[in-house]
PDB file of C-alpha atoms and ligand atoms in Angstrom:
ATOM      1  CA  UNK A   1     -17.744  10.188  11.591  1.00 89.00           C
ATOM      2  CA  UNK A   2     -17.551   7.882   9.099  1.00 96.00           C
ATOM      3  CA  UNK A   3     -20.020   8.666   7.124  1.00 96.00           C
ATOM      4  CA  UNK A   4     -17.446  10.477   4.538  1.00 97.00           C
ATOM      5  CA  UNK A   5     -16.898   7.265   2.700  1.00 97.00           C
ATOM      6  CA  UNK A   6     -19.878   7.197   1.341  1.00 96.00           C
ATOM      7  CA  UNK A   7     -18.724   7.599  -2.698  1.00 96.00           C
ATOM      8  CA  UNK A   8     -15.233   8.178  -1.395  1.00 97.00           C
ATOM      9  CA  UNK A   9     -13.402   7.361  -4.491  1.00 98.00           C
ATOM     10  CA  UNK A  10     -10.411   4.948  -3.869  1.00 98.00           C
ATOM     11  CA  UNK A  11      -7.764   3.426  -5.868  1.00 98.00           C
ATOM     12  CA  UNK A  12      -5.643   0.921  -3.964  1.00 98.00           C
ATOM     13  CA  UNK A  13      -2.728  -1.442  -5.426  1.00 99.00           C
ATOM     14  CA  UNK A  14      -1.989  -4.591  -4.708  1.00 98.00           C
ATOM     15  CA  UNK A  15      -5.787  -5.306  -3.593  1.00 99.00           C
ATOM     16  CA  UNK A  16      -6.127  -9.064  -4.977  1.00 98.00           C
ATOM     17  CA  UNK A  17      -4.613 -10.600  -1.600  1.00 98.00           C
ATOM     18  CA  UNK A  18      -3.379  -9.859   2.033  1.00 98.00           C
ATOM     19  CA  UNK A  19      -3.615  -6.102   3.416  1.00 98.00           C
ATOM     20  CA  UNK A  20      -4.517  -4.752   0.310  1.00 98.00           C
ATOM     21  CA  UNK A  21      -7.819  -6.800   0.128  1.00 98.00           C
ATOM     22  CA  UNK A  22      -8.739  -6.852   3.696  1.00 98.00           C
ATOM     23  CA  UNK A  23      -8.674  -2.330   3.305  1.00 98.00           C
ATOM     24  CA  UNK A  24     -10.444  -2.675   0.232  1.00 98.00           C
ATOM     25  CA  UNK A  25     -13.024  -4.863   1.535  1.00 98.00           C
ATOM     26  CA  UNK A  26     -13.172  -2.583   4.622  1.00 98.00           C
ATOM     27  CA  UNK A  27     -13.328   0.545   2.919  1.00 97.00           C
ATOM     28  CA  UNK A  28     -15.992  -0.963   0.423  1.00 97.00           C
ATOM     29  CA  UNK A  29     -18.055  -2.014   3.498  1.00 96.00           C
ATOM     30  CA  UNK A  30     -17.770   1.672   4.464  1.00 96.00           C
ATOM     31  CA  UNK A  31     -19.618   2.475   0.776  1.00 96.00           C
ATOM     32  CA  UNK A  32     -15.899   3.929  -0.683  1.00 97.00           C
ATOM     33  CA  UNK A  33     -16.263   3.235  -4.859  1.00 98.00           C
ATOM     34  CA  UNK A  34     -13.087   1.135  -5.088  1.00 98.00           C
ATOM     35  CA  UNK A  35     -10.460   0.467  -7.773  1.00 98.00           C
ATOM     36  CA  UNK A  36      -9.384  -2.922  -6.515  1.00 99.00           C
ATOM     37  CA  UNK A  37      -5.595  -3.233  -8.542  1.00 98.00           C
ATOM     38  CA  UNK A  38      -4.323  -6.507  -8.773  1.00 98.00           C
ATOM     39  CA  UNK A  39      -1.234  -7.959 -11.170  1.00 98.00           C
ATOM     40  CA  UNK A  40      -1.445 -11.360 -11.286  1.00 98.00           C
ATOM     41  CA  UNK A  41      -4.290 -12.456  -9.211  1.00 98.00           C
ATOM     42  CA  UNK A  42      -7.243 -12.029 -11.687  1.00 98.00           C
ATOM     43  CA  UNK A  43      -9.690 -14.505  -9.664  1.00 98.00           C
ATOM     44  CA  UNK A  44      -9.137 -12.993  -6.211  1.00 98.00           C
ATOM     45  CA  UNK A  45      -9.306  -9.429  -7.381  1.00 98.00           C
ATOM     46  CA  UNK A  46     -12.340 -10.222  -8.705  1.00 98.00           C
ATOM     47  CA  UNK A  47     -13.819 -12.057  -5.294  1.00 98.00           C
ATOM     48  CA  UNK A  48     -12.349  -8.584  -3.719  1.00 98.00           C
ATOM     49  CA  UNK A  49     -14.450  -6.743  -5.522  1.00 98.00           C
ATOM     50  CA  UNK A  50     -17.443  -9.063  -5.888  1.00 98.00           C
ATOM     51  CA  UNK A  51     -17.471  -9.090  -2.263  1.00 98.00           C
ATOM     52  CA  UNK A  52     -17.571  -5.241  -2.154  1.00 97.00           C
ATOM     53  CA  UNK A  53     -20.591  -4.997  -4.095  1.00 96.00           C
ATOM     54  CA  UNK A  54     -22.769  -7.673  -2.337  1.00 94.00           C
ATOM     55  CA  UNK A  55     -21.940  -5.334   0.789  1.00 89.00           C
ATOM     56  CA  UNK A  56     -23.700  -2.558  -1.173  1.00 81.00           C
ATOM     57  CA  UNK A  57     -20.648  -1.069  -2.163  1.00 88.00           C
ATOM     58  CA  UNK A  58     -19.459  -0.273  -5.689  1.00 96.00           C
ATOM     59  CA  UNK A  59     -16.391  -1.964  -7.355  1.00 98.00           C
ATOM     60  CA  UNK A  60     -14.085  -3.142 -10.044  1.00 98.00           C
ATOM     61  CA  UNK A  61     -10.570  -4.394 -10.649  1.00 98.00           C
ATOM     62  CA  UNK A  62      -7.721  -2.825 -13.045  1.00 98.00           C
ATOM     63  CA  UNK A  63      -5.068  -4.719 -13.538  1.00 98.00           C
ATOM     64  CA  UNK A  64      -1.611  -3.014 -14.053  1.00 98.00           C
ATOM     65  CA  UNK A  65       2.537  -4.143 -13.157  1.00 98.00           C
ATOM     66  CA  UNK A  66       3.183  -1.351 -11.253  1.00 98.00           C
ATOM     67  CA  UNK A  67       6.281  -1.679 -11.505  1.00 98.00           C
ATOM     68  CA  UNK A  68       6.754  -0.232 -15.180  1.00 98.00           C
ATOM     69  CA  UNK A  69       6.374   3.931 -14.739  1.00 98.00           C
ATOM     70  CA  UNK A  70       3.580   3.674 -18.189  1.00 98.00           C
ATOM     71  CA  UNK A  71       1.647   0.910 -16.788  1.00 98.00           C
ATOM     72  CA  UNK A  72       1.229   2.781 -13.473  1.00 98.00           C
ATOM     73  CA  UNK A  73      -0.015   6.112 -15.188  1.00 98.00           C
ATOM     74  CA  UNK A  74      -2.208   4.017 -17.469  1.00 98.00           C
ATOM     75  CA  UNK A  75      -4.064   2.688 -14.468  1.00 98.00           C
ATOM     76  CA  UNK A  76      -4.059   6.038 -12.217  1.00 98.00           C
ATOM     77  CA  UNK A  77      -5.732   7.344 -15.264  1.00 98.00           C
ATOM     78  CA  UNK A  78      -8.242   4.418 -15.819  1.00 98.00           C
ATOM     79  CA  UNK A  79      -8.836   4.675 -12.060  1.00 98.00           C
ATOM     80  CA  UNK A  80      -9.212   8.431 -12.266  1.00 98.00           C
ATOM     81  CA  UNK A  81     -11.657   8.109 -15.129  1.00 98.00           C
ATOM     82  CA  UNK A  82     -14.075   4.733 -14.113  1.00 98.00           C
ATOM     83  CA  UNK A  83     -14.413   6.704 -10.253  1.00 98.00           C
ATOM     84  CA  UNK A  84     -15.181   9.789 -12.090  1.00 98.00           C
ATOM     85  CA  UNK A  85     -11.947  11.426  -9.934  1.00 98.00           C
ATOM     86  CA  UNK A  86      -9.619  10.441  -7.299  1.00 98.00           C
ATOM     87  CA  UNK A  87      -9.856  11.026  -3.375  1.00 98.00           C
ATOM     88  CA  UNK A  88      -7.119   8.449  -2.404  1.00 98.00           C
ATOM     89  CA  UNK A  89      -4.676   6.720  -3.295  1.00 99.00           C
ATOM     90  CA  UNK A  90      -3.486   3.648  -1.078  1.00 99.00           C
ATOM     91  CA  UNK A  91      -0.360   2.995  -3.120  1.00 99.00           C
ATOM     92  CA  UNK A  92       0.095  -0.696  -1.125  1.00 98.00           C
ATOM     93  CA  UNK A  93       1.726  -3.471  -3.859  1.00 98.00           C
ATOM     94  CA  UNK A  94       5.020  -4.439  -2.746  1.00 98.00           C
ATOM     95  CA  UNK A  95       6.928  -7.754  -2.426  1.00 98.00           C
ATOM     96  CA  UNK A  96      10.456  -8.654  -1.239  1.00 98.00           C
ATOM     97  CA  UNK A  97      10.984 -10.557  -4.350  1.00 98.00           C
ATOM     98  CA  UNK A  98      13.379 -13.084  -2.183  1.00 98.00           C
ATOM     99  CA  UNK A  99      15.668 -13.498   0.024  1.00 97.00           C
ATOM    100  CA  UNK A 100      19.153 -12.815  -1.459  1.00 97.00           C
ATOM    101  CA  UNK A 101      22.615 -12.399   0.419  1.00 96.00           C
ATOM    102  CA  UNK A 102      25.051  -9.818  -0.392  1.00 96.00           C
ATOM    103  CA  UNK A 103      27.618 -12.432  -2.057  1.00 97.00           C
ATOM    104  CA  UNK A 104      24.366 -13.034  -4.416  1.00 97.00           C
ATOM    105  CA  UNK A 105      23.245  -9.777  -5.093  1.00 97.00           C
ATOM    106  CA  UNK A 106      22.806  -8.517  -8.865  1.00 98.00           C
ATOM    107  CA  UNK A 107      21.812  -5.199 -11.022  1.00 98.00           C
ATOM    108  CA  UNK A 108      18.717  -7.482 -12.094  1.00 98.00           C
ATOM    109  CA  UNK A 109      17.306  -7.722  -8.456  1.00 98.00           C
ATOM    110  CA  UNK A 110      18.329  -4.937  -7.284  1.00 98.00           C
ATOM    111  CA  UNK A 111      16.225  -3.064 -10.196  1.00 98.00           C
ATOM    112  CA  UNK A 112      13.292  -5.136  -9.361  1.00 98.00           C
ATOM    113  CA  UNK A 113      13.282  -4.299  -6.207  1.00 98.00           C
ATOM    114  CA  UNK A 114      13.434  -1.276  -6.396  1.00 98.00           C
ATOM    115  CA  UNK A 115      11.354  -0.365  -9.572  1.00 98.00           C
ATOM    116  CA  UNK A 116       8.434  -2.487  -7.591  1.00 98.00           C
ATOM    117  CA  UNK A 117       8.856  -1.211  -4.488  1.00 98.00           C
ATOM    118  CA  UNK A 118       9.920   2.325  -5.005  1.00 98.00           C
ATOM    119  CA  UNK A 119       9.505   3.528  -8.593  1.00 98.00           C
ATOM    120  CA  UNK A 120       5.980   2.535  -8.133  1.00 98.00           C
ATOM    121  CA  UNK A 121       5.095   4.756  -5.312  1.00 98.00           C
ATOM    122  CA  UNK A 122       6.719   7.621  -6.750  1.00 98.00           C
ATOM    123  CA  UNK A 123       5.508   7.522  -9.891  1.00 98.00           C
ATOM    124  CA  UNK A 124       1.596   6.548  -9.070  1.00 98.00           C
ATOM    125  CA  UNK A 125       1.709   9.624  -6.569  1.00 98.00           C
ATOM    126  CA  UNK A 126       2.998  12.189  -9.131  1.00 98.00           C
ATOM    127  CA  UNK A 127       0.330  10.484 -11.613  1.00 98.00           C
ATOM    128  CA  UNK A 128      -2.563  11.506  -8.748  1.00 98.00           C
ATOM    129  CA  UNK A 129      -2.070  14.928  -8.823  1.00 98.00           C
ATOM    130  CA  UNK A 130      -3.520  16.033 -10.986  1.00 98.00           C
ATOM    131  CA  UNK A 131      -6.662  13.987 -10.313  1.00 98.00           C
ATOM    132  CA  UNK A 132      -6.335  15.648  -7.002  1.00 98.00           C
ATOM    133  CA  UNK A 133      -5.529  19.310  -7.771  1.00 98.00           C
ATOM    134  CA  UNK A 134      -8.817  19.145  -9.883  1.00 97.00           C
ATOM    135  CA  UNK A 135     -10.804  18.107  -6.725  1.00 96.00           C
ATOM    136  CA  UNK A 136      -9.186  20.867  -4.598  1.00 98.00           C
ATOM    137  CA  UNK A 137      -7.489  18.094  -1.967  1.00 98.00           C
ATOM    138  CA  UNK A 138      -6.187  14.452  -2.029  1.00 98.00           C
ATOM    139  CA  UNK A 139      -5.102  12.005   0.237  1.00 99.00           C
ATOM    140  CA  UNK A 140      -2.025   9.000  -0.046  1.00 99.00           C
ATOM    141  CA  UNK A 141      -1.412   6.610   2.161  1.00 99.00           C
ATOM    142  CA  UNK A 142       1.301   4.102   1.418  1.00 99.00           C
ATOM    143  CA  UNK A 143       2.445   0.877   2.698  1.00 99.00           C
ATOM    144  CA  UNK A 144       5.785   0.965   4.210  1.00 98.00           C
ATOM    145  CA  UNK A 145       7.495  -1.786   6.924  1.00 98.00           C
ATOM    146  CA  UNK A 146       9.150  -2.110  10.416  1.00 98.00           C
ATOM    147  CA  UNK A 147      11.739  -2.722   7.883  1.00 98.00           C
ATOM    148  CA  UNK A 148      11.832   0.854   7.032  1.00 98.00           C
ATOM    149  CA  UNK A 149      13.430   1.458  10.720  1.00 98.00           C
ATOM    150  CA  UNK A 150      14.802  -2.186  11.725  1.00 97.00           C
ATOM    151  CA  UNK A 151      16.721  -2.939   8.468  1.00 98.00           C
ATOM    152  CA  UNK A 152      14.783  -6.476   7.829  1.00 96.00           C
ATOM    153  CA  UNK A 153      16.329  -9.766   8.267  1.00 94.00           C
ATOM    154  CA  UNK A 154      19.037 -11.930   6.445  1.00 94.00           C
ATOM    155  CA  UNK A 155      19.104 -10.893   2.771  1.00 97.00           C
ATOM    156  CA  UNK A 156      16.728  -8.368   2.830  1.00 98.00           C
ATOM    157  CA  UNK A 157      18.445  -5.743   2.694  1.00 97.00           C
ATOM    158  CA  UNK A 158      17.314  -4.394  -0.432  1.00 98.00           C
ATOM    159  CA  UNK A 159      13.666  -4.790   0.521  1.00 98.00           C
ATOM    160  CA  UNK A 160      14.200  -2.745   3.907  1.00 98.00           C
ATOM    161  CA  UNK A 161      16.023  -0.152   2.232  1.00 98.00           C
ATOM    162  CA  UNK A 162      13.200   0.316  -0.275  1.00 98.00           C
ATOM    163  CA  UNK A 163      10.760   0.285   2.451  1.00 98.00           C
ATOM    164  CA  UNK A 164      13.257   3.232   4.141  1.00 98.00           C
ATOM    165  CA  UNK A 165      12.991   5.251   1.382  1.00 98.00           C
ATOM    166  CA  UNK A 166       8.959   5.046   1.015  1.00 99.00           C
ATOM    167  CA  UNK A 167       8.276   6.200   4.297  1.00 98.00           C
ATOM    168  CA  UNK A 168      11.323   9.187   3.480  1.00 98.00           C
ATOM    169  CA  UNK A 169       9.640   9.760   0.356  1.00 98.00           C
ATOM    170  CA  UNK A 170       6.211  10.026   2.593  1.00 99.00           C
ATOM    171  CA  UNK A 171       7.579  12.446   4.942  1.00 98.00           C
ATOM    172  CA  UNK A 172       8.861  14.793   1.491  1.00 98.00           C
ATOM    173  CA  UNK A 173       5.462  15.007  -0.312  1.00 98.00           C
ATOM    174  CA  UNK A 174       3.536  15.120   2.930  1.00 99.00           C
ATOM    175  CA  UNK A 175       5.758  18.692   3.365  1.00 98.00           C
ATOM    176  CA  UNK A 176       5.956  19.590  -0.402  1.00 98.00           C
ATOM    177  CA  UNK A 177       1.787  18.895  -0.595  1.00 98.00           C
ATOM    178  CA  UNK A 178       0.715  20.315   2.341  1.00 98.00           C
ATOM    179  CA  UNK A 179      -0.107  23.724   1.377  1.00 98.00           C
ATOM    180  CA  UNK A 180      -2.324  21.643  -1.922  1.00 98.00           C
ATOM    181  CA  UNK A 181      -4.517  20.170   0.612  1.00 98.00           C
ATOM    182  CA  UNK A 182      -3.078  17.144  -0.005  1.00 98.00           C
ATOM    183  CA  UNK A 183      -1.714  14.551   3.332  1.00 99.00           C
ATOM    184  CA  UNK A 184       0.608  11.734   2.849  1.00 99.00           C
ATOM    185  CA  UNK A 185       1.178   9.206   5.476  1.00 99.00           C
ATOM    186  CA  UNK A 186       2.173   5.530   5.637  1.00 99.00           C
ATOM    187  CA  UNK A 187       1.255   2.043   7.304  1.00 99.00           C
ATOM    188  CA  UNK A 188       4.281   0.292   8.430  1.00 99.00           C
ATOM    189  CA  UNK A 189       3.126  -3.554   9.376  1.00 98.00           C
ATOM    190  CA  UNK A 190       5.266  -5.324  11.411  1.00 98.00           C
ATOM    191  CA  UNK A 191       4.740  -9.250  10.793  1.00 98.00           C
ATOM    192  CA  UNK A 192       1.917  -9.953   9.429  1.00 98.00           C
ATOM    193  CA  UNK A 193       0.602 -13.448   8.657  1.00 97.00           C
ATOM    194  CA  UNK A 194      -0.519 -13.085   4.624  1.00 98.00           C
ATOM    195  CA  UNK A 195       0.755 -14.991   1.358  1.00 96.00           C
ATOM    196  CA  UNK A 196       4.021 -12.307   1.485  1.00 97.00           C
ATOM    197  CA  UNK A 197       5.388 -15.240   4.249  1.00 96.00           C
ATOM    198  CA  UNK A 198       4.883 -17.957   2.548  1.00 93.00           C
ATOM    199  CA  UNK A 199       6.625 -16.967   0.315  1.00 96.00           C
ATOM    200  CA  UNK A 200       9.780 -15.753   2.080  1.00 95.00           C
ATOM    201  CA  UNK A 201       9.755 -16.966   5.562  1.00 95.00           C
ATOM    202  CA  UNK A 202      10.681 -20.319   6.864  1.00 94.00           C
ATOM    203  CA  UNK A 203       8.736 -21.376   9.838  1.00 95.00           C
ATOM    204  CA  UNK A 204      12.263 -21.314  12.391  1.00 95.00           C
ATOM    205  CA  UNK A 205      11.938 -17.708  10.853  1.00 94.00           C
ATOM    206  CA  UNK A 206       8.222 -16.638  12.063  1.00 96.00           C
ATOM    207  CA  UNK A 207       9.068 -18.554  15.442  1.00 96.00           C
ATOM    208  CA  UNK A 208      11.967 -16.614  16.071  1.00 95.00           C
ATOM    209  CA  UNK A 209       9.750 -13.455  15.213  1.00 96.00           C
ATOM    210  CA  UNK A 210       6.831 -14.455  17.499  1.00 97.00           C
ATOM    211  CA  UNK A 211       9.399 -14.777  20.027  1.00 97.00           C
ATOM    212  CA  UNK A 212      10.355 -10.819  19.907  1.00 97.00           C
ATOM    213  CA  UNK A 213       6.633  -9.712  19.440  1.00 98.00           C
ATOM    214  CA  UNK A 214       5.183  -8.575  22.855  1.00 98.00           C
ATOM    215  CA  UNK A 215       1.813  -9.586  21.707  1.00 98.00           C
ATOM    216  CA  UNK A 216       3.425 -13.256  21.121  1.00 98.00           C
ATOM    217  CA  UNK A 217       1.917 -13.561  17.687  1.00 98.00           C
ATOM    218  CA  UNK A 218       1.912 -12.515  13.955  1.00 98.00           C
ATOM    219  CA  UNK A 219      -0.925  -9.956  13.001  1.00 98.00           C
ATOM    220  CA  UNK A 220      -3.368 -10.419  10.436  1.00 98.00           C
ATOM    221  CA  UNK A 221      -4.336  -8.337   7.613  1.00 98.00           C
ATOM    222  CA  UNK A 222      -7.354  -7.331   9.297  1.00 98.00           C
ATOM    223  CA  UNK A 223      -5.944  -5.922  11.872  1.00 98.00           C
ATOM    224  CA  UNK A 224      -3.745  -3.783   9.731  1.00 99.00           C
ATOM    225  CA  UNK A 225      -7.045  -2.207   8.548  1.00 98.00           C
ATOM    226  CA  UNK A 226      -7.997   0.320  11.171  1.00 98.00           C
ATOM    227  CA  UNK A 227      -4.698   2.147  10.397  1.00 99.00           C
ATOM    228  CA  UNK A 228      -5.899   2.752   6.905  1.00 99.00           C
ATOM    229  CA  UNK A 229      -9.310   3.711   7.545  1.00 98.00           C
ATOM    230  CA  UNK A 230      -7.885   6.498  10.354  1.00 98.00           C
ATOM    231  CA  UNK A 231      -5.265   7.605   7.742  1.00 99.00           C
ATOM    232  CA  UNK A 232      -8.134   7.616   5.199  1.00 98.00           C
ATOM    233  CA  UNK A 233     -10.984   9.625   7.201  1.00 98.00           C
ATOM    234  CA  UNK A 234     -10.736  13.498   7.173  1.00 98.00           C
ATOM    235  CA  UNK A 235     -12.314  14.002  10.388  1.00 98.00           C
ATOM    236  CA  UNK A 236     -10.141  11.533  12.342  1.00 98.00           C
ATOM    237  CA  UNK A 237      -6.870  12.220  11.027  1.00 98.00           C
ATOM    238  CA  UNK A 238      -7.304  15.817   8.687  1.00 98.00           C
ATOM    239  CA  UNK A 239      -4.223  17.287  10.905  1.00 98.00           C
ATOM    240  CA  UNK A 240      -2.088  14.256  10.195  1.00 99.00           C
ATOM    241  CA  UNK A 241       0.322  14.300   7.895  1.00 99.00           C
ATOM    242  CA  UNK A 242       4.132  13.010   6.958  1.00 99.00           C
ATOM    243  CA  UNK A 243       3.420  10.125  10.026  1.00 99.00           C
ATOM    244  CA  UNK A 244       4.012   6.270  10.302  1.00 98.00           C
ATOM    245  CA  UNK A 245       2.011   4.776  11.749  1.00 98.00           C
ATOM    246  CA  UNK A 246       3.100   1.231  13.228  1.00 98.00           C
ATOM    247  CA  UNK A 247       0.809  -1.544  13.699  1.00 98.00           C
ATOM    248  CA  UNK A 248       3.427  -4.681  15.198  1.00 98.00           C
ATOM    249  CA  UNK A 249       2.290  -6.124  17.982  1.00 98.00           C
ATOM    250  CA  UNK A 250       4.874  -3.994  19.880  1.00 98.00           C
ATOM    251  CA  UNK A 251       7.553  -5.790  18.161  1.00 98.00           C
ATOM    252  CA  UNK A 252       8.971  -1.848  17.501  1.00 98.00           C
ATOM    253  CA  UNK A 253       8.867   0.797  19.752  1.00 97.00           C
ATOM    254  CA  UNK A 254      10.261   4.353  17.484  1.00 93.00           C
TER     255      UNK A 254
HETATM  256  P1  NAP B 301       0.726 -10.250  -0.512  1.00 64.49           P
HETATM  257  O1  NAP B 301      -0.424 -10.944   0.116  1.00 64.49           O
HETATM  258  O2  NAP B 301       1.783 -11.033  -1.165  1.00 64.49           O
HETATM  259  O3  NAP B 301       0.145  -9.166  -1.556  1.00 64.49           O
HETATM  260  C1  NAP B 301       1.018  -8.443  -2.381  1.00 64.49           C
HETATM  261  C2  NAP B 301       0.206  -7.625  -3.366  1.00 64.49           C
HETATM  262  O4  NAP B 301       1.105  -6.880  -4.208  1.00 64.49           O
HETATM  263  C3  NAP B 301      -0.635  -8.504  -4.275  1.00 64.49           C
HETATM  264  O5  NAP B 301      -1.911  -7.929  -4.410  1.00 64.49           O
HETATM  265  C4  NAP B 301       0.125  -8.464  -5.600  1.00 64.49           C
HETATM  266  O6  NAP B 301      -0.720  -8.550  -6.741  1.00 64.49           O
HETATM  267  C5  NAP B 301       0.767  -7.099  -5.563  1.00 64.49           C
HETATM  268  N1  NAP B 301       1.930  -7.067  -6.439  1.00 64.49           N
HETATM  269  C6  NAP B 301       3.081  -7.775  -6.334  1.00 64.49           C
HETATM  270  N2  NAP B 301       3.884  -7.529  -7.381  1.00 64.49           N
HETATM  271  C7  NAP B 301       3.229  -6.643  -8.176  1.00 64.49           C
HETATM  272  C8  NAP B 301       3.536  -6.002  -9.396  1.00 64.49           C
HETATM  273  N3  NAP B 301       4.695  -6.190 -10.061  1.00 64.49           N
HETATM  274  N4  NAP B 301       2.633  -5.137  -9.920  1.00 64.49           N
HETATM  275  C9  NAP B 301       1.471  -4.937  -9.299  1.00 64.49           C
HETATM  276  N5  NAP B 301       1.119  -5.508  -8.131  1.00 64.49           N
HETATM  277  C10 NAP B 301       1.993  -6.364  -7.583  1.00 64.49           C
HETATM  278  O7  NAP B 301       1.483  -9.364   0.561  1.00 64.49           O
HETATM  279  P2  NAP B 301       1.010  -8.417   1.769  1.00 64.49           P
HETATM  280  O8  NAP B 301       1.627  -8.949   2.979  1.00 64.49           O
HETATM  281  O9  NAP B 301      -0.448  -8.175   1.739  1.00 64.49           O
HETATM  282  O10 NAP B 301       1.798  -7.107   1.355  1.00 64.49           O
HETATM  283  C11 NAP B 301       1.165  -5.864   1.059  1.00 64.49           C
HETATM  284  C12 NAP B 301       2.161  -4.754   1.309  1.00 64.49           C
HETATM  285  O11 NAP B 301       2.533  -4.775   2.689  1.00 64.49           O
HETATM  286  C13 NAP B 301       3.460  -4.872   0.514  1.00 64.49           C
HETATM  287  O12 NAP B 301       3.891  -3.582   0.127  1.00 64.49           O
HETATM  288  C14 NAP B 301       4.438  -5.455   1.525  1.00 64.49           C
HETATM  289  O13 NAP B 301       5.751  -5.125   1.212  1.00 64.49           O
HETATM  290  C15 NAP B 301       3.943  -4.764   2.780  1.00 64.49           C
HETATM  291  N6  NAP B 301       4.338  -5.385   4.048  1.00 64.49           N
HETATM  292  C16 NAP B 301       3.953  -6.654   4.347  1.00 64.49           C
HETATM  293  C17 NAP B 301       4.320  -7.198   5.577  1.00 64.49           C
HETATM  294  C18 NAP B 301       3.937  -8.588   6.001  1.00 64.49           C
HETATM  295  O14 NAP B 301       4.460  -9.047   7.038  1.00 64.49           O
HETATM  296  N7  NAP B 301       3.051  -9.285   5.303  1.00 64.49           N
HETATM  297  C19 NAP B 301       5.078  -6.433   6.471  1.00 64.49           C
HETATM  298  C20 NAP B 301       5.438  -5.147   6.134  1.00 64.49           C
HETATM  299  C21 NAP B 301       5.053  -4.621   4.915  1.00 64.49           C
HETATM  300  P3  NAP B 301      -1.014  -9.942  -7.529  1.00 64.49           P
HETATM  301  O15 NAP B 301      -1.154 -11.014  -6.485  1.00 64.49           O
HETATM  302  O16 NAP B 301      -2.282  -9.655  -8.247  1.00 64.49           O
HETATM  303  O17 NAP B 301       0.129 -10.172  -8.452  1.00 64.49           O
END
């Protein structure tokens, strides 16, 4: 069944660390030809994709802020061109960017939040199609958040609402592609333990969060992995499309 990812060819963002390079690694393992993106993280991109190849896969790393609209055509293009085409897209790079209360709120963060977190989906997505149309079908699978549906914590209310419109924007081109052979679908992690809280989460924080989690615990970015792979293979999920799919520990029940 999962022998389709044999020369599957995959462009993910934000591969250099956390979710994004646990899939990538996965997916290489599976013998997917990977565009591992990265922004700032030159060294671990690289160990992403080094990693890939010694499992007999085939790699490399484009580097790209996706949150300018020309750098994120630039690299769907490069992608496009170094796989030779474009089966999916795992449009993943995201960041809160802080933690900022309403009485501190600005036009400055609220356009980086948004240009990272939402500009960036929309605009890599329109850039695939036409690497899809030319292959007939296409697949997209982006990264979205319990946030999308719980509204986040304390001064992240930006980041939420960005989240909320990803997975929105994934149930609209999920209907609008359909008939293109083309399924969109999203990943919405709950808390999961990577850099992204380290960051932006104090330890009373991820206490307090273990403490609503059924499962008792933070996840890991390996175990967000499985939900990628299932979005990712035709012949387990070819009649899903416009769906979140949660992976939290049971922290939220939709
Ligand atoms: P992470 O370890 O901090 O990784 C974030 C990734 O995004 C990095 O690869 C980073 O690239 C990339 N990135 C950040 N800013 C970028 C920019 N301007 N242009 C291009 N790439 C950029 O975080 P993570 O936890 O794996 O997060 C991955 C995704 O899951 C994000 O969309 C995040 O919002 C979402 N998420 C995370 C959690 C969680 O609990 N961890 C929960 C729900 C959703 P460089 O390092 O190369 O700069």
């Amino acid at each position: 069944m999962l022998e389709e990812w044999k020369g599957k060819r995959v462009l993910i963002t934000g591969a250099s660390r956390g979710i994004g390079a646990a899939v990538s690694k996965q997916l290489g393992a599976l013998g997917a030809h990977v565009a591992v993106h990265y922004h700032s993280s030159e060294s671990s991109a690289e160990a992403v994709a080094s990693t890939i190849r010694d499992s007999g896969g085939d790699a490399f790393t484009l580097r790209a802020d996706v949150s300018q609209s020309s750098e994120v055509r630039r690299l769907i293009d490069d992608a496009a061109e170094r796989l030779q085409g474009l089966d999916l897209l795992i449009n993943n790079a995201g960041d809160m960017l802080g933690r900022v209360s309403l009485d501190n709120m600005d036009d400055d963060q609220y356009s980086r939040v948004l240009d990272l977190n939402v500009r960036s989906v929309m605009m890599a997505s329109c850039a695939a199609l036409p690497h899809f149309r030319r292959s007939g079908q296409g697949n997209i699978i982006n990264t979205t958040s319990i946030a999308a549906r719980n509204g986040g914590g304390a001064g992240a209310g930006l980041y939420a609402s960005a989240k909320g419109f990803v997975s929105t924007l994934t149930r609209n081109m999920a209907k609008e592609l359909a008939g293109e052979r083309i399924r969109v679908n999203a990943v919405a992690p709950g808390v999961i333990a990577t850099d992204f809280h380290e960051r932006h989460s104090s330890e009373a924080f991820l206490t307090a969060a273990c403490a609503s989690i059924p499962m008792g615990r933070l996840g890991t970015a390996e175990e967000c992995v499985g939900a990628y792979v299932f979005l990712g293979t035709e012949a387990l999920s070819g009649y899903v499309t416009g769906q979140i799919v949660e992976v939290n520990g049971g922290q939220l029940m939709p």
